[in-house]
Coordinates of C-alpha atoms in Angstrom, one line a residue:
X1 CA 45.0 0.6 39.7
X2 CA 44.8 4.3 39.8
X3 CA 41.7 3.8 42.5
X4 CA 43.7 1.5 44.6
X5 CA 46.6 3.7 44.5
X6 CA 44.4 7.0 45.7
X7 CA 42.9 4.5 48.5
X8 CA 46.0 3.8 49.9
X9 CA 47.5 7.3 49.7
X10 CA 44.5 8.1 51.6
X11 CA 44.5 5.8 54.5
X12 CA 48.3 6.6 54.5
X13 CA 47.6 10.0 55.1
X14 CA 44.8 9.2 57.7
X15 CA 46.8 7.2 59.9
X16 CA 49.8 9.7 59.6
X17 CA 47.3 12.4 60.6
X18 CA 46.2 10.4 63.8
X19 CA 50.3 9.7 64.7
X20 CA 50.8 13.6 64.7
X21 CA 47.8 14.0 67.1
X22 CA 48.8 11.5 69.4
X23 CA 52.1 12.2 69.2
X24 CA 50.9 16.0 70.2
X25 CA 49.0 14.6 72.9
X26 CA 52.1 13.7 74.6
X27 CA 54.7 16.4 73.7
X28 CA 54.7 19.6 75.8
X29 CA 52.9 22.3 75.2
X30 CA 54.8 25.7 74.9
X31 CA 52.4 28.5 76.6
X32 CA 54.2 31.5 76.1
X33 CA 58.2 33.6 76.8
X34 CA 58.1 34.8 79.7
X35 CA 60.4 37.9 80.2
X36 CA 61.4 40.0 83.5
X37 CA 58.6 43.2 84.0
X38 CA 60.0 46.7 82.6
X39 CA 61.6 48.7 85.3
X40 CA 61.0 52.5 84.4
X41 CA 63.5 53.8 87.2
X42 CA 66.3 52.2 86.1
X43 CA 69.0 54.1 87.4
X44 CA 67.6 53.8 90.7
X45 CA 67.9 49.8 90.4
X46 CA 70.4 49.2 88.2
X47 CA 71.8 45.8 89.2
X48 CA 68.1 44.7 88.1
X49 CA 69.2 45.0 85.0
X50 CA 72.8 45.0 84.6
X51 CA 74.6 42.6 87.5
X52 CA 77.8 44.5 87.3
X53 CA 76.0 48.0 88.2
X54 CA 77.0 48.8 91.9
X55 CA 74.5 50.7 94.2
X56 CA 76.7 50.5 97.6
X57 CA 79.4 52.7 98.0
X58 CA 80.5 53.7 101.4
X59 CA 77.9 50.8 103.3
X60 CA 75.3 48.7 102.1
X61 CA 72.2 49.4 100.4
X62 CA 69.0 48.4 101.1
X63 CA 66.1 49.5 98.3
X64 CA 62.7 48.7 97.3
X65 CA 60.4 49.4 94.3
X66 CA 56.8 49.0 93.4
X67 CA 55.1 49.4 89.8
X68 CA 51.5 49.3 88.9
X69 CA 49.3 49.7 86.1
X70 CA 46.4 47.8 87.1
X71 CA 45.1 45.6 88.8
X72 CA 46.1 42.8 86.8
X73 CA 49.6 43.9 86.2
X74 CA 51.7 44.6 89.3
X75 CA 55.2 43.9 90.7
X76 CA 57.8 44.8 93.4
X77 CA 61.2 44.5 93.7
X78 CA 63.9 43.9 97.1
X79 CA 66.9 44.4 96.1
X80 CA 70.5 45.1 98.3
X81 CA 74.2 45.2 97.8
X82 CA 77.2 45.3 100.1
X83 CA 80.7 46.4 99.4
X84 CA 83.2 43.3 99.8
X85 CA 87.2 43.8 100.1
X86 CA 88.8 40.7 98.6
X87 CA 92.0 40.5 97.3
X88 CA 93.2 44.2 97.8
X89 CA 90.5 45.3 95.8
X90 CA 86.9 46.7 96.5
X91 CA 83.9 44.5 95.2
X92 CA 80.1 44.3 95.9
X93 CA 78.0 41.6 96.8
X94 CA 74.0 41.4 96.5
X95 CA 70.8 39.6 96.0
X96 CA 67.3 40.5 94.7
X97 CA 63.7 39.3 94.9
X98 CA 61.5 40.3 92.1
X99 CA 57.5 39.6 92.5
X100 CA 55.7 40.2 89.0
X101 CA 51.9 39.5 88.5
X102 CA 50.3 40.1 84.6
X103 CA 46.9 38.7 84.3
X104 CA 47.4 34.6 84.6
X105 CA 50.6 34.8 85.3
X106 CA 53.0 35.1 88.1
X107 CA 56.6 35.3 88.2
X108 CA 58.8 35.3 91.5
X109 CA 62.5 35.1 91.2
X110 CA 65.3 35.0 93.7
X111 CA 68.9 36.0 92.7
X112 CA 72.0 36.3 93.9
X113 CA 74.9 38.6 92.2
X114 CA 78.6 39.2 92.3
X115 CA 80.6 41.8 90.7
X116 CA 84.4 42.4 90.3
X117 CA 85.8 45.4 90.2
X118 CA 88.9 46.3 88.2
X119 CA 90.6 50.0 88.6
X120 CA 91.5 51.5 85.3
X121 CA 92.7 54.9 87.2
X122 CA 92.2 57.0 89.9
X123 CA 88.7 58.2 88.5
X124 CA 87.8 55.5 86.3
X125 CA 86.9 51.5 86.9
X126 CA 85.7 48.5 85.3
X127 CA 82.9 46.5 86.9
X128 CA 82.3 42.8 85.6
X129 CA 79.1 40.9 87.0
X130 CA 77.6 37.6 86.7
X131 CA 74.0 36.6 88.9
X132 CA 72.2 33.5 89.0
X133 CA 68.5 33.4 89.3
X134 CA 65.7 31.0 90.6
X135 CA 62.7 31.5 88.7
X136 CA 59.2 30.1 89.8
X137 CA 56.1 30.6 87.4
X138 CA 52.8 30.0 87.6
X139 CA 49.5 29.9 85.3
X140 CA 46.3 30.2 86.6
X141 CA 44.3 27.8 84.4
X142 CA 41.2 27.6 87.1
X143 CA 40.8 31.6 86.9
X144 CA 41.1 31.6 82.6
X145 CA 37.9 29.4 82.7
X146 CA 36.4 31.8 85.2
X147 CA 36.8 34.3 83.0
X148 CA 35.7 32.4 80.0
X149 CA 38.6 31.6 78.1
X150 CA 38.1 28.1 76.7
X151 CA 41.5 27.6 74.6
X152 CA 41.7 24.2 74.5
X153 CA 45.8 24.4 74.6
X154 CA 45.5 26.0 77.9
X155 CA 45.6 23.9 81.4
X156 CA 42.4 23.8 83.4
X157 CA 44.0 24.1 87.0
X158 CA 46.6 26.3 88.3
X159 CA 50.0 25.0 87.1
X160 CA 53.6 25.6 88.5
X161 CA 57.4 25.5 87.8
X162 CA 60.9 26.0 88.5
X163 CA 63.7 27.3 86.5
X164 CA 67.4 28.1 86.9
X165 CA 69.0 31.1 84.8
X166 CA 72.3 33.3 84.1
X167 CA 73.1 36.7 83.7
X168 CA 76.1 38.8 83.1
X169 CA 77.0 42.0 82.4
X170 CA 80.2 44.7 82.1
X171 CA 79.5 48.4 83.7
X172 CA 82.1 51.4 83.3
X173 CA 82.9 54.0 85.6
X174 CA 84.5 57.6 85.3
X175 CA 84.6 60.9 86.9
X176 CA 81.5 61.6 84.4
X177 CA 80.5 59.3 82.1
X178 CA 78.9 56.2 83.4
X179 CA 78.0 53.3 80.6
X180 CA 77.0 49.3 80.8
X181 CA 75.8 46.5 78.9
X182 CA 74.5 43.2 80.1
X183 CA 72.1 40.0 79.2
X184 CA 69.7 38.7 81.4
X185 CA 68.3 35.3 81.3
X186 CA 71.2 34.6 79.0
X187 CA 70.2 30.7 79.1
X188 CA 66.3 31.1 77.7
X189 CA 65.6 27.9 80.5
X190 CA 62.5 25.8 79.8
X191 CA 60.1 25.8 82.8
X192 CA 58.4 22.8 83.0
X193 CA 54.6 23.9 84.7
X194 CA 53.7 20.1 84.9
X195 CA 53.6 17.0 82.4
X196 CA 51.8 18.8 79.7
X197 CA 52.7 22.6 80.0
X198 CA 55.7 24.7 79.6
X199 CA 57.3 27.2 79.6
X200 CA 60.5 29.5 78.9
X201 CA 62.1 32.5 79.8
X202 CA 63.4 35.1 77.2
X203 CA 66.9 36.5 77.3
X204 CA 67.1 40.1 77.7
X205 CA 69.8 42.3 76.2
X206 CA 70.7 45.7 77.8
X207 CA 72.6 49.2 77.5
X208 CA 72.9 52.3 78.7
X209 CA 74.5 55.3 79.2
X210 CA 74.9 58.4 81.9
X211 CA 76.7 61.8 81.4
X212 CA 77.1 64.5 84.4
X213 CA 77.5 67.9 83.4
X214 CA 78.2 70.0 86.5
X215 CA 76.2 73.6 86.5
X216 CA 78.1 75.4 89.2
X217 CA 78.7 74.1 92.9
X218 CA 75.0 73.0 93.4
X219 CA 73.3 71.6 90.4
X220 CA 74.5 69.0 87.7
X221 CA 72.6 68.2 84.6
X222 CA 72.4 64.4 83.7
X223 CA 71.5 62.9 80.2
X224 CA 70.5 59.4 80.0
X225 CA 69.9 56.6 77.2
X226 CA 69.1 53.4 77.7
X227 CA 68.0 50.5 75.2
X228 CA 66.8 47.1 75.4
X229 CA 65.6 44.2 73.6
X230 CA 64.0 40.7 73.9
X231 CA 61.8 38.7 71.2
X232 CA 58.6 38.9 73.3
X233 CA 58.6 42.5 73.6
X234 CA 60.9 43.8 70.9
X235 CA 62.7 47.0 71.4
X236 CA 62.8 49.8 74.1
X237 CA 64.1 52.9 73.5
X238 CA 64.6 55.8 75.7
X239 CA 66.1 59.1 75.9
X240 CA 66.0 61.6 78.9
X241 CA 67.7 64.3 81.1
X242 CA 67.5 64.8 84.7
X243 CA 68.9 67.8 87.2
X244 CA 69.7 67.4 90.7
X245 CA 70.6 69.8 93.3
X246 CA 73.5 69.0 95.6
X247 CA 72.6 65.4 94.9
X248 CA 69.7 65.3 97.0
X249 CA 66.7 66.0 95.2
X250 CA 66.2 65.1 91.1
X251 CA 63.4 65.9 88.8
X252 CA 63.4 64.6 85.4
X253 CA 61.9 63.4 82.2
X254 CA 62.2 61.3 79.3
X255 CA 60.6 59.9 76.2
X256 CA 60.3 56.5 75.1
X257 CA 59.6 55.9 71.2
X258 CA 57.0 55.6 70.5
X259 CA 54.4 58.0 72.4
X260 CA 55.5 57.1 75.9
X261 CA 56.1 59.9 78.3
X262 CA 57.8 59.6 82.0
X263 CA 58.5 62.4 84.7
X264 CA 60.0 61.2 88.1
X265 CA 61.8 62.8 91.1
X266 CA 63.5 61.5 94.1
X267 CA 64.6 63.1 97.2
X268 CA 67.5 61.8 99.6
X269 CA 66.7 62.3 103.4
X270 CA 69.6 61.2 105.4
X271 CA 70.2 57.5 104.9
X272 CA 66.8 57.4 103.0
X273 CA 66.0 57.9 99.7
X274 CA 62.5 58.1 97.8
X275 CA 61.6 58.1 94.4
X276 CA 58.5 58.4 92.1
X277 CA 57.7 57.8 88.6
X278 CA 54.7 58.3 86.3
X279 CA 54.3 57.5 83.1
X280 CA 51.7 58.5 80.4
X281 CA 51.4 56.1 76.9
X282 CA 49.3 57.6 74.6
X283 CA 49.3 54.9 71.9
X284 CA 45.8 53.3 72.9
X285 CA 42.9 55.1 71.4
X286 CA 41.0 56.6 73.7
X287 CA 42.1 57.9 77.3
X288 CA 45.8 57.4 77.8
X289 CA 47.1 54.9 79.7
X290 CA 49.3 55.8 83.4
X291 CA 51.8 53.5 85.2
X292 CA 53.2 54.5 88.9
X293 CA 56.3 53.6 90.0
X294 CA 57.5 54.3 94.0
X295 CA 61.3 53.5 95.2
X296 CA 62.5 53.7 98.6
X297 CA 66.5 53.3 99.3
X298 CA 68.3 52.9 102.3
X299 CA 72.0 53.1 103.1
X300 CA 73.5 50.6 105.9
X301 CA 75.7 52.1 108.3
X302 CA 78.5 49.9 107.5
X303 CA 81.9 50.9 108.7
X304 CA 85.1 49.4 107.4
X305 CA 87.3 47.5 110.2
X306 CA 89.9 50.2 111.7
X307 CA 93.2 50.5 109.7
X308 CA 95.2 51.9 112.7
X309 CA 97.6 49.5 114.5
X310 CA 96.3 48.1 117.9
X311 CA 98.0 49.6 120.7
X312 CA 99.0 47.5 124.0
X313 CA 99.8 49.0 127.1
X314 CA 101.9 46.8 129.5
X315 CA 101.2 46.7 133.2
X316 CA 104.3 46.0 135.5
X317 CA 103.1 44.4 138.9
X318 CA 105.5 45.7 141.2

């Protein structure tokens, strides 16, 4: 009796194992969670992390940013914003395009955002923003095989898929202090690369703070703090400061916990603004690794409509 029961149990376990294998062959496989690249020059591209943050003041603003670590990791970002007068208030609408390549992954994201401005006083305002994003994710399985990666769970050809996500943010501005909180990719959307494989976007939680200290008529010191968290990447905590001259030239540095230093500079030439950042990561053994970011901004000469009353001249024919 005991032998018969044991044989029956082993057959049952074998059938269950075969059934689980068949079921796993039919279910989609998760490759990995995808997050946005970490833009270091966040002060020049605030709407990238917070859709409520404003980059347009008197006119529209266009900006482009390029980041490079090595041939396997690079990204570029193009974003724009323009003021919008609505319901007696000054609000903002904007869009951005992101391309990110990291190892065998490629990510393209097209976003549209809107920010509502709520005046609190003559020098203070609260901005509430929302952003919708269309993602295209792709994984190059053919290149993985060419590089000798033979994981059976990876696709053997280049696969891609599309997904939709949502971001929310709040941004406070005062005469000296500005601060914001936001969550990007709130939905954590699942992107089907094929019938067999899929990837997921991961929410990113962000908070930042800036404070301006005037040092005379021409100089200003600006301490900053930045923190973000996502499940795949963990925490990013950064403290920094910059000093500016007549709001035209700035030089700054920051420290990211742990063992990452950055130095950055920017200059304004009329409607153009140029920026550069160098990051040194000393965590790796041997020689430190470096990352470069380049920034270019342009203020559009948009003019608000004249508010003067139009006067008409009467012509009398005699």
